[in-house]
Amino acid sequence: MSKRLALWGEDLFLSREWERRRGLAPESHAELGLVQRGFEPCLLTALRLSLGTELDTRVSTGWFRQALARTGYLARAAESAYTISDEGKRGEELLTLVKAAANAEDLPCAQELAESITERQLRDMALVALVPVWARAGERDRAVAVAESVRYPHNWGKVWALLAKVVVDNGDTPDALGFADRADAEVSSSGFDGTGEVLALLAEVAEAAGDQVRAAMLADRVEDFARSHRRNPWSQPGPLARVLVREALGGDFDRIDALLGRRLGSGSAPEGGERSWGGDETGGQGMARRGGADPDLLVKALPAPRSPFGLSDMAYVLDAVAEAGAQDVALALTDRAEALLDTAVGADHGHLLHALTLLLARRGQVERAMALVERIVPEWRAGRQAEIVGQLARYGDTGRAEALAYRITDRRAQTRALIDVVRELARRGDPDRAETVAHSITDRWSKGEALIAVVRELARHGDPDRAEALAHSIAYRATRARALAVLAELSDPPRARRLAVQIMVVDGWQAALPLLERIAPRAVVTVADQADAPLRDGA
C-alpha cells in the first residue's frame, strides 16, 4: 500500500489523481455565456457538437454498452458486445448487459439476451440473476419458468433460494417456504462451494417467515458446512458471517462466543495437530488484502486456520453492526473483537483492526479508537486518524470531529478529514458552516471536492442560484462537472438542460452522459450513431 493511498483513502486518492490529470477548468467561464438563463437548449444538438467528428473509442467500452442497455437500446449494446473476439469475455459482457437491462426493467429483452449466451455457465448465471427480478416485478410464474430452465445442478439451490427470499419479502409465506424446501432439497446432498451461501439465505427466509426454529437449524447447518470446508488465508467472509450478523443484530452472541471460545482459550492444538493461530517462525511480514505491505505492525502470513470463524468474518460482522446495530450491541461486540485482536494474528489482523477502529469512532468511542491506531506502523496512523474523524462526524459530533481534524499533523490526512466534516455538516442541514470549513482547505482539488456536498445541500434547500455560483467556483474541470451534475439532478427540467450543456463544455460529453441518461435517454444512442457515422461513410 502506498503512503499517499493510505493517507487519502482509496476513493479520494483515485478521484484526485484522475481529476487533477484532467486539468483546471477554463477561467473564462465560457459555458455560462453559451447557455443563458431562460434558454432551453436542444441537448442532442449540443451533444453532437461536443462529440466532434473523430471516432471516440469510449463507445466500445463496457461502460458505454451498459448505458445503452439502461436506456432501452439493449440490442445496440449487444451488437457491440458480439464484436469481442474472446468467447469468455464476450459472455461476461453479455451477462453484465443482461443485469443492466433487468435493473432498468427491460425484462423481456434481458431474457432474450440471456438465452442467447452460448457459454452455458454464463447463461445459467444470467438466468439466475433474472429470476428474483421477474418475481419482484410481480411475474412469479415467469420467474418459476426461468428457474426451471437453469441447466446445471450447482445453480439450482441458489435460484430457488433467491426466489424464496423475494416471495417472503412480498408477504407470501406459504409459497416462500415451498420454494425454500425445494432449494434445501437441491443442496442437502451436495458439496458445492455455494451450499453455505444457500443455507444462509434460507435461514434469512425462515426468520422472515417467523419460523425461528427452522432458522436456528439452518444456521447450525451453515456452521457445520463452514467447519467442513477449509478456508485459505485470503478468503473473503463466508456464509457463516451472514448468520452471525443476523444473530448479533438481534443481541444474540451465543454462537459468536462459542466460536471465539476456541480462539480466546489456551491455544491448544485442535484436530489435526495445527495451532488455531500460531506465529510464523520465519517472521515474514503479511501481505495486505489487496496486495502490498499491510499497515498492521503485527501481521504475519500464516497457514489457514481450522476455525470456521476467521478474522475477516469478525470484521464483516463489525461493519454490519456499525451500520445497523443498536449502541449496546455494537459496544458488546467491540469488547469481543478487541479481545480477539489481543490473542490472534493472521493475514486479516489489520482488516479486523481497521473495522474495529471505525466502529468505535462511529459510536463515539474516540479515545479507544485512537489507542488502537497506535498498533499500526507510524506512516499509516494519520490516514487512520482521518477515518476516525470522518466516522465521528457521521455519528453526529461534527464540532469535536472538526477540532480533531485540525490536530492531525499530516496535511493530506487533515484535508481528508475536513472533507468528511464538510460533507456531514452539509448533510445535516448546515451549508453555511460547511462552506466555511471547505474554504479553510488550502488544496484546490480538495476544496472543490468538499464544496460538492455544499452545492447539493443548497440545491436541496431551494437555493439553486447560490449552488450554481458555488459550483462554478470549483477549480478543476472534472470536479466542477460533477458539482454541476449534482445540481442538475435536483433542478427543474429547464435548468437541468442548461446545466447538462455546461457540463459538456466544461468536461466533455462523457461527463454529461450519466445525467443525459435520465433527462434525455436518446442521447446515448446519439453518441453511438455519431461514432458509427465515419464507418458507414467509409463503407
Coordinates of C-alpha atoms in Angstrom, one line a residue:
M1 CA 0.0 0.0 0.0
S2 CA 1.5 3.4 -1.0
K3 CA 1.7 6.0 1.7
R4 CA -0.4 8.5 -0.3
L5 CA -3.1 5.9 -0.8
A6 CA -3.2 5.3 2.9
L7 CA -3.4 9.0 3.8
W8 CA -6.0 9.9 1.2
G9 CA -8.1 6.7 1.3
E10 CA -8.7 4.7 -1.9
D11 CA -11.8 6.6 -3.2
L12 CA -10.4 10.1 -2.7
F13 CA -6.9 9.1 -3.9
L14 CA -8.2 7.7 -7.2
S15 CA -10.6 10.6 -7.8
R16 CA -7.9 13.2 -7.0
E17 CA -5.4 11.6 -9.3
W18 CA -7.9 11.3 -12.2
E19 CA -9.4 14.8 -11.9
R20 CA -6.1 16.6 -11.4
R21 CA -4.9 15.0 -14.6
R22 CA -8.0 16.3 -16.4
G23 CA -6.7 19.8 -15.5
L24 CA -8.2 23.1 -14.5
A25 CA -11.5 24.4 -15.8
P26 CA -11.3 27.4 -18.2
E27 CA -11.2 30.7 -16.3
S28 CA -13.4 32.4 -18.9
H29 CA -16.5 30.5 -17.8
A30 CA -17.4 30.2 -21.5
E31 CA -20.1 27.8 -20.6
L32 CA -22.1 30.4 -18.7
G33 CA -22.3 32.7 -21.8
L34 CA -23.2 29.8 -24.1
V35 CA -26.4 28.9 -22.2
Q36 CA -28.1 31.9 -20.5
R37 CA -30.9 31.7 -18.1
G38 CA -34.3 31.1 -19.8
F39 CA -32.7 29.4 -22.8
E40 CA -33.6 25.7 -23.2
P41 CA -31.0 24.1 -25.4
C42 CA -31.5 21.2 -27.8
L43 CA -29.5 18.7 -25.9
L44 CA -28.9 16.4 -28.8
T45 CA -27.5 19.2 -31.0
A46 CA -25.2 20.3 -28.2
L47 CA -24.1 16.7 -27.7
R48 CA -23.3 16.3 -31.4
L49 CA -21.2 19.5 -31.3
S50 CA -19.4 18.2 -28.2
L51 CA -18.6 14.9 -29.9
G52 CA -16.9 16.5 -32.9
T53 CA -16.0 14.4 -35.9
E54 CA -13.4 12.0 -34.7
L55 CA -14.3 8.4 -33.8
D56 CA -14.4 8.1 -30.0
T57 CA -13.1 4.7 -28.7
R58 CA -15.1 5.1 -25.5
V59 CA -18.2 3.9 -27.3
S60 CA -16.8 0.4 -27.5
T61 CA -16.3 0.1 -23.7
G62 CA -18.4 -1.8 -21.3
W63 CA -19.3 1.4 -19.5
F64 CA -20.9 2.8 -22.7
R65 CA -22.6 -0.5 -23.5
Q66 CA -24.3 -0.6 -20.1
A67 CA -25.5 3.0 -20.7
L68 CA -27.2 1.8 -23.9
A69 CA -28.8 -1.1 -22.1
R70 CA -30.1 1.1 -19.3
T71 CA -31.7 3.5 -21.8
G72 CA -33.6 0.9 -23.8
Y73 CA -31.0 0.2 -26.6
L74 CA -30.0 -3.3 -25.4
A75 CA -29.9 -4.7 -29.0
R76 CA -27.4 -2.0 -29.9
A77 CA -25.3 -2.8 -26.8
A78 CA -25.4 -6.5 -27.5
E79 CA -24.4 -5.9 -31.1
S80 CA -21.3 -4.1 -29.9
A81 CA -20.5 -6.8 -27.3
Y82 CA -20.7 -9.5 -30.0
T83 CA -17.6 -7.9 -31.7
I84 CA -15.5 -9.1 -28.7
S85 CA -13.4 -12.0 -30.1
D86 CA -12.7 -13.8 -26.8
E87 CA -15.7 -16.0 -26.1
G88 CA -15.3 -15.9 -22.4
K89 CA -15.0 -12.1 -22.2
R90 CA -17.9 -11.8 -24.7
G91 CA -20.1 -14.0 -22.4
E92 CA -19.2 -12.0 -19.3
E93 CA -20.0 -8.7 -21.1
L94 CA -23.4 -10.1 -22.2
L95 CA -24.1 -11.2 -18.6
T96 CA -23.4 -7.7 -17.5
L97 CA -25.7 -6.3 -20.1
V98 CA -28.5 -8.7 -19.0
K99 CA -28.2 -7.4 -15.4
A100 CA -28.2 -3.7 -16.6
A101 CA -31.3 -4.2 -18.7
A102 CA -33.0 -6.1 -15.9
N103 CA -32.3 -3.3 -13.4
A104 CA -33.8 -0.9 -16.0
E105 CA -36.9 -3.1 -16.0
D106 CA -36.4 -4.2 -19.6
L107 CA -37.1 -7.8 -18.7
P108 CA -38.3 -9.3 -21.9
C109 CA -35.2 -8.1 -23.8
A110 CA -33.0 -9.1 -20.9
Q111 CA -34.5 -12.6 -21.0
E112 CA -34.0 -12.9 -24.7
L113 CA -30.3 -11.8 -24.5
A114 CA -29.7 -14.2 -21.6
E115 CA -31.0 -17.1 -23.6
S116 CA -28.7 -16.2 -26.5
I117 CA -25.5 -16.6 -24.4
T118 CA -23.7 -19.7 -25.7
E119 CA -21.3 -20.3 -22.8
R120 CA -23.5 -22.5 -20.6
Q121 CA -22.4 -21.5 -17.2
L122 CA -22.7 -17.8 -18.0
R123 CA -26.1 -18.4 -19.5
D124 CA -27.1 -20.1 -16.2
M125 CA -25.8 -17.1 -14.2
A126 CA -27.8 -14.7 -16.4
L127 CA -31.0 -16.7 -15.8
V128 CA -30.4 -17.0 -12.1
A129 CA -30.0 -13.2 -11.9
L130 CA -33.3 -12.7 -13.8
V131 CA -35.4 -14.9 -11.5
P132 CA -35.7 -12.5 -8.5
V133 CA -36.2 -9.6 -10.8
W134 CA -39.1 -11.2 -12.5
A135 CA -40.6 -12.1 -9.1
R136 CA -40.2 -8.6 -7.8
A137 CA -42.0 -7.3 -10.9
G138 CA -45.0 -9.5 -10.0
E139 CA -44.3 -12.1 -12.7
R140 CA -44.0 -15.1 -10.4
D141 CA -45.0 -17.7 -13.0
R142 CA -42.4 -16.4 -15.3
A143 CA -39.8 -16.4 -12.5
V144 CA -40.6 -20.1 -11.8
A145 CA -40.3 -20.9 -15.5
V146 CA -36.9 -19.3 -15.8
A147 CA -35.7 -21.0 -12.6
E148 CA -36.7 -24.4 -14.1
S149 CA -34.7 -23.6 -17.2
V150 CA -31.5 -23.3 -15.3
R151 CA -29.2 -26.1 -16.6
Y152 CA -26.6 -27.0 -14.0
P153 CA -27.5 -28.7 -10.6
H154 CA -25.0 -26.5 -8.7
N155 CA -27.1 -23.5 -9.6
W156 CA -30.5 -25.0 -8.6
G157 CA -30.3 -24.4 -4.9
K158 CA -29.3 -20.8 -5.3
V159 CA -32.0 -19.9 -7.8
W160 CA -34.8 -21.4 -5.7
A161 CA -33.5 -19.7 -2.5
L162 CA -33.4 -16.3 -4.3
L163 CA -37.0 -16.8 -5.4
A164 CA -38.0 -17.8 -1.9
K165 CA -36.4 -14.6 -0.5
V166 CA -38.3 -12.3 -2.9
V167 CA -41.6 -14.1 -2.2
V168 CA -41.3 -14.0 1.6
D169 CA -40.3 -10.3 1.4
N170 CA -43.6 -9.8 -0.6
G171 CA -45.5 -11.4 2.3
D172 CA -46.4 -14.8 0.8
T173 CA -45.1 -17.1 3.5
P174 CA -46.5 -20.4 2.4
D175 CA -45.2 -20.2 -1.2
A176 CA -41.9 -18.9 0.1
L177 CA -41.4 -21.9 2.4
G178 CA -42.3 -24.1 -0.5
F179 CA -39.6 -22.6 -2.7
A180 CA -37.2 -22.8 0.3
D181 CA -38.0 -26.5 0.7
R182 CA -37.1 -27.0 -3.0
A183 CA -33.8 -25.1 -2.5
D184 CA -33.0 -27.1 0.6
A185 CA -33.6 -30.4 -1.2
E186 CA -31.2 -29.4 -4.0
V187 CA -28.3 -28.7 -1.6
S188 CA -28.9 -31.3 1.1
S189 CA -26.8 -33.9 -0.6
S190 CA -24.4 -31.7 -2.5
G191 CA -20.9 -30.5 -1.6
F192 CA -20.9 -27.5 -3.9
D193 CA -18.9 -24.5 -2.7
G194 CA -22.1 -22.4 -2.8
T195 CA -24.0 -24.6 -0.4
G196 CA -23.2 -22.5 2.6
E197 CA -24.4 -19.3 0.9
V198 CA -27.7 -21.0 0.0
L199 CA -28.2 -22.3 3.6
A200 CA -27.5 -18.8 5.0
L201 CA -30.1 -17.3 2.6
L202 CA -32.6 -19.9 3.6
A203 CA -32.0 -19.1 7.3
E204 CA -33.0 -15.5 6.4
V205 CA -36.1 -16.7 4.7
A206 CA -37.1 -18.8 7.7
E207 CA -36.6 -15.9 10.0
A208 CA -38.6 -13.6 7.8
A209 CA -41.4 -16.2 7.8
G210 CA -41.4 -16.3 11.6
D211 CA -40.0 -19.8 11.9
Q212 CA -37.3 -19.3 14.4
V213 CA -36.7 -23.0 15.0
R214 CA -36.1 -23.6 11.3
A215 CA -33.9 -20.5 11.1
A216 CA -31.7 -21.8 14.0
M217 CA -31.4 -25.3 12.5
L218 CA -30.3 -23.8 9.2
A219 CA -27.8 -21.6 11.0
D220 CA -26.3 -24.7 12.6
R221 CA -26.0 -26.3 9.2
V222 CA -24.2 -23.2 7.9
E223 CA -21.7 -23.6 10.8
D224 CA -21.3 -27.3 10.1
F225 CA -20.7 -26.6 6.4
A226 CA -18.1 -23.9 7.3
R227 CA -16.3 -26.3 9.6
S228 CA -16.1 -28.9 6.9
H229 CA -14.7 -26.6 4.2
R230 CA -11.1 -25.4 4.7
R231 CA -10.5 -21.7 4.1
N232 CA -7.4 -20.1 2.8
P233 CA -5.7 -17.2 4.5
W234 CA -7.0 -14.6 1.9
S235 CA -10.6 -15.8 1.8
Q236 CA -13.5 -13.3 1.9
P237 CA -16.1 -13.5 4.7
G238 CA -18.1 -16.7 4.3
P239 CA -21.8 -17.6 4.8
L240 CA -21.2 -18.1 8.5
A241 CA -20.6 -14.3 8.8
R242 CA -24.0 -13.6 7.4
V243 CA -25.6 -15.8 10.1
L244 CA -23.5 -14.2 12.8
V245 CA -24.6 -10.7 11.6
R246 CA -28.3 -11.7 11.8
E247 CA -27.8 -13.1 15.3
A248 CA -25.7 -10.2 16.6
L249 CA -28.2 -7.6 15.4
G250 CA -30.8 -9.4 17.5
G251 CA -28.5 -9.3 20.5
D252 CA -27.7 -13.0 20.4
F253 CA -23.9 -13.6 20.9
D254 CA -24.1 -17.2 21.9
R255 CA -22.7 -18.6 18.6
I256 CA -20.0 -15.9 18.4
D257 CA -18.9 -16.6 21.9
A258 CA -18.9 -20.4 21.3
L259 CA -16.7 -19.8 18.2
L260 CA -14.4 -17.4 20.0
G261 CA -14.0 -19.8 22.9
R262 CA -11.5 -21.9 20.9
R263 CA -9.8 -18.7 19.7
L264 CA -9.6 -17.0 23.0
G265 CA -8.8 -20.0 25.0
S266 CA -5.4 -21.6 25.9
G267 CA -4.3 -22.0 22.3
S268 CA -4.1 -25.8 22.5
A269 CA -4.0 -27.6 19.1
P270 CA -7.3 -28.6 17.5
E271 CA -7.9 -31.6 15.4
G272 CA -5.1 -32.4 13.1
G273 CA -2.4 -31.0 15.3
E274 CA -2.4 -27.4 14.0
R275 CA -2.5 -24.5 16.3
S276 CA -5.5 -22.2 15.8
W277 CA -3.5 -19.1 15.5
G278 CA 0.2 -19.6 15.8
G279 CA 3.1 -17.4 14.7
D280 CA 5.1 -17.8 11.5
E281 CA 8.6 -18.9 12.6
T282 CA 10.1 -17.2 9.6
G283 CA 8.8 -13.8 10.9
G284 CA 7.7 -12.9 7.3
Q285 CA 5.5 -9.9 7.1
G286 CA 2.0 -10.4 6.0
M287 CA 0.5 -9.1 2.8
A288 CA -2.4 -6.7 2.6
R289 CA -5.8 -7.9 1.4
R290 CA -5.3 -6.1 -1.9
G291 CA -1.5 -6.6 -2.2
G292 CA 1.5 -4.7 -0.9
A293 CA 2.6 -4.1 2.6
D294 CA 0.0 -4.5 5.4
P295 CA -0.2 -1.4 7.6
D296 CA -0.7 -3.6 10.7
L297 CA 2.6 -3.9 12.5
L298 CA 1.9 -7.3 14.0
V299 CA 0.6 -9.2 10.9
K300 CA 2.3 -12.4 9.9
A301 CA 1.4 -14.6 6.9
L302 CA 0.1 -17.9 8.4
P303 CA -1.4 -21.1 7.2
A304 CA -5.2 -21.3 7.0
P305 CA -6.8 -21.9 10.4
R306 CA -9.1 -24.8 11.3
S307 CA -11.6 -22.5 12.9
P308 CA -14.6 -21.7 10.6
F309 CA -14.7 -18.2 12.1
G310 CA -11.9 -16.0 10.6
L311 CA -10.8 -12.5 11.4
S312 CA -12.4 -11.3 8.1
D313 CA -15.7 -12.7 9.4
M314 CA -15.5 -10.7 12.6
A315 CA -14.6 -7.6 10.6
Y316 CA -17.7 -8.2 8.4
V317 CA -19.9 -8.5 11.5
L318 CA -18.4 -5.3 12.9
D319 CA -19.1 -3.4 9.7
A320 CA -22.7 -4.6 9.6
V321 CA -23.3 -3.8 13.2
A322 CA -21.7 -0.4 12.8
E323 CA -24.3 0.4 10.1
A324 CA -27.4 -1.0 11.7
G325 CA -26.9 -2.2 15.2
A326 CA -28.1 -0.7 18.5
Q327 CA -25.5 1.0 20.7
D328 CA -25.4 -1.7 23.3
V329 CA -25.0 -4.4 20.7
A330 CA -22.2 -2.5 19.0
L331 CA -20.2 -1.9 22.2
A332 CA -20.7 -5.5 23.4
L333 CA -19.3 -6.7 20.0
T334 CA -16.3 -4.3 20.2
D335 CA -15.2 -5.9 23.5
R336 CA -15.2 -9.4 21.9
A337 CA -13.4 -8.1 18.8
E338 CA -10.7 -6.3 20.9
A339 CA -10.1 -9.5 22.9
L340 CA -9.7 -11.4 19.6
L341 CA -7.2 -8.8 18.4
D342 CA -5.1 -9.3 21.5
T343 CA -4.9 -13.1 21.1
A344 CA -4.8 -13.7 17.3
V345 CA -2.6 -12.9 14.4
G346 CA -3.2 -13.6 10.8
A347 CA -3.4 -12.3 7.3
D348 CA -6.6 -10.3 8.2
H349 CA -5.5 -8.9 11.5
G350 CA -5.1 -5.5 10.0
H351 CA -8.5 -5.7 8.4
L352 CA -10.2 -6.5 11.7
L353 CA -8.2 -3.7 13.5
H354 CA -9.5 -1.3 10.8
A355 CA -13.1 -2.4 11.2
L356 CA -13.0 -2.2 15.0
T357 CA -11.4 1.3 14.9
L358 CA -14.1 2.7 12.6
L359 CA -17.0 1.1 14.6
L360 CA -15.6 2.6 17.9
A361 CA -15.3 6.1 16.2
R362 CA -18.8 6.0 14.8
R363 CA -20.2 5.1 18.2
G364 CA -18.4 8.0 19.9
Q365 CA -15.6 5.9 21.5
V366 CA -12.8 8.1 20.1
E367 CA -10.2 7.5 22.8
R368 CA -10.4 3.7 22.3
A369 CA -10.3 4.1 18.6
M370 CA -7.2 6.4 18.8
A371 CA -5.5 3.9 21.1
L372 CA -5.9 1.2 18.5
V373 CA -4.3 3.4 15.9
E374 CA -1.1 3.1 17.9
R375 CA -0.9 -0.5 16.9
I376 CA -0.1 0.2 13.3
V377 CA 3.1 1.5 11.8
P378 CA 3.6 5.3 12.1
E379 CA 3.4 6.0 8.4
W380 CA -0.2 5.0 8.2
R381 CA -1.5 6.4 11.5
A382 CA -2.5 9.8 10.1
G383 CA -4.7 8.2 7.5
R384 CA -6.4 6.1 10.1
Q385 CA -6.9 9.2 12.3
A386 CA -8.6 10.9 9.4
E387 CA -11.0 8.0 9.1
I388 CA -11.8 8.2 12.8
V389 CA -12.7 11.9 12.4
G390 CA -15.0 11.0 9.4
Q391 CA -16.8 8.4 11.4
L392 CA -17.1 10.7 14.4
A393 CA -18.7 13.3 12.2
R394 CA -21.1 10.7 10.8
Y395 CA -22.0 9.8 14.4
G396 CA -23.1 13.4 14.8
D397 CA -20.4 15.1 16.8
T398 CA -19.3 17.4 14.0
G399 CA -17.8 20.0 16.3
R400 CA -15.5 17.5 18.0
A401 CA -14.7 16.0 14.6
E402 CA -13.6 19.4 13.2
A403 CA -11.4 20.1 16.2
L404 CA -9.7 16.7 15.9
A405 CA -9.2 17.2 12.2
Y406 CA -7.2 20.3 12.7
R407 CA -5.0 18.4 15.2
I408 CA -3.9 15.9 12.6
T409 CA -0.3 16.8 11.7
D410 CA -0.1 15.4 8.2
R411 CA -1.6 17.9 5.7
R412 CA -3.1 15.3 3.4
A413 CA -4.8 13.3 6.1
Q414 CA -6.1 16.5 7.7
T415 CA -7.6 17.6 4.4
R416 CA -9.2 14.2 4.0
A417 CA -10.7 14.6 7.5
L418 CA -12.0 18.1 6.8
I419 CA -13.7 16.9 3.6
D420 CA -15.7 14.4 5.7
V421 CA -16.6 17.1 8.2
V422 CA -17.9 19.3 5.4
R423 CA -19.9 16.5 3.9
E424 CA -21.5 15.7 7.2
L425 CA -22.2 19.4 8.1
A426 CA -23.9 19.8 4.7
R427 CA -25.9 16.6 5.1
R428 CA -27.1 17.7 8.5
G429 CA -28.5 20.9 7.0
D430 CA -25.8 23.5 7.9
P431 CA -24.5 24.6 4.4
D432 CA -23.1 27.9 5.7
R433 CA -20.8 26.2 8.3
A434 CA -19.9 23.5 5.8
E435 CA -18.9 26.2 3.2
T436 CA -16.8 28.0 5.8
V437 CA -14.9 24.8 6.7
A438 CA -14.5 24.0 3.0
H439 CA -12.8 27.3 2.4
S440 CA -10.3 26.6 5.1
I441 CA -8.9 23.8 2.9
T442 CA -5.9 25.0 1.0
D443 CA -5.6 22.2 -1.6
R444 CA -7.6 23.4 -4.6
W445 CA -8.8 20.0 -5.7
S446 CA -9.8 19.0 -2.1
K447 CA -11.7 22.3 -1.6
G448 CA -13.7 21.6 -4.8
E449 CA -14.4 18.0 -3.6
A450 CA -15.8 19.3 -0.3
L451 CA -17.9 22.0 -2.0
I452 CA -19.8 19.4 -4.0
A453 CA -21.6 18.5 -0.8
V454 CA -22.4 22.1 -0.1
V455 CA -23.8 22.5 -3.7
R456 CA -26.1 19.5 -3.1
E457 CA -27.4 20.9 0.2
L458 CA -28.0 24.3 -1.2
A459 CA -30.0 22.8 -4.1
R460 CA -32.0 20.6 -1.7
H461 CA -32.9 23.7 0.4
G462 CA -34.2 25.7 -2.6
D463 CA -31.2 28.0 -3.3
P464 CA -30.1 26.8 -6.8
D465 CA -28.6 30.2 -7.9
R466 CA -26.1 30.2 -5.0
A467 CA -25.5 26.5 -5.6
E468 CA -24.7 27.1 -9.3
A469 CA -22.4 30.0 -8.5
L470 CA -20.5 27.9 -5.9
A471 CA -20.2 25.0 -8.5
H472 CA -18.6 27.4 -11.0
S473 CA -16.0 28.5 -8.3
I474 CA -14.5 24.9 -8.3
A475 CA -11.1 24.9 -9.9
Y476 CA -10.7 21.6 -11.6
R477 CA -12.9 20.8 -14.7
A478 CA -13.9 17.3 -13.8
T479 CA -14.7 18.2 -10.2
R480 CA -16.8 21.2 -11.4
A481 CA -18.6 18.9 -13.9
R482 CA -19.6 16.6 -11.0
A483 CA -20.9 19.5 -9.0
L484 CA -23.0 20.7 -11.9
A485 CA -24.3 17.2 -12.3
V486 CA -25.3 17.1 -8.7
L487 CA -27.1 20.4 -9.0
A488 CA -28.8 19.2 -12.2
E489 CA -30.2 16.1 -10.5
L490 CA -32.0 18.4 -8.1
S491 CA -33.1 21.1 -10.6
D492 CA -36.3 21.7 -12.6
P493 CA -36.1 20.5 -16.3
P494 CA -35.1 23.8 -17.9
R495 CA -32.2 24.4 -15.5
A496 CA -31.2 20.7 -15.8
R497 CA -30.9 21.0 -19.5
R498 CA -28.8 24.2 -19.3
L499 CA -26.5 22.5 -16.8
A500 CA -26.1 19.5 -19.0
V501 CA -24.8 21.7 -21.8
Q502 CA -22.5 23.5 -19.3
I503 CA -21.1 20.1 -18.2
M504 CA -20.4 19.2 -21.9
V505 CA -18.5 22.5 -22.3
V506 CA -16.5 22.1 -19.1
D507 CA -15.5 18.4 -19.4
G508 CA -16.9 16.8 -22.5
W509 CA -19.8 14.5 -23.4
Q510 CA -18.7 11.6 -21.3
A511 CA -19.0 13.7 -18.1
A512 CA -22.6 14.6 -19.0
L513 CA -23.7 11.2 -20.1
P514 CA -24.9 9.8 -16.7
L515 CA -27.1 12.9 -16.4
L516 CA -28.3 12.7 -20.0
E517 CA -29.4 9.1 -19.5
R518 CA -32.1 10.4 -17.2
I519 CA -33.1 13.6 -18.8
A520 CA -32.6 12.7 -22.5
P521 CA -32.2 9.0 -22.9
R522 CA -31.9 9.3 -26.7
A523 CA -28.6 11.0 -26.1
V524 CA -26.8 7.7 -25.5
V525 CA -27.7 6.2 -28.9
T526 CA -26.9 9.6 -30.5
V527 CA -23.4 9.1 -29.3
A528 CA -23.3 5.6 -30.8
D529 CA -24.7 6.9 -34.1
Q530 CA -22.2 9.7 -34.3
A531 CA -19.3 7.3 -33.6
D532 CA -20.6 4.9 -36.3
A533 CA -21.0 7.6 -38.9
P534 CA -17.4 7.6 -40.1
L535 CA -17.6 3.8 -40.5
R536 CA -20.7 4.0 -42.6
D537 CA -19.3 6.8 -44.7
G538 CA -16.1 4.9 -45.3
A539 CA -18.1 1.8 -46.4

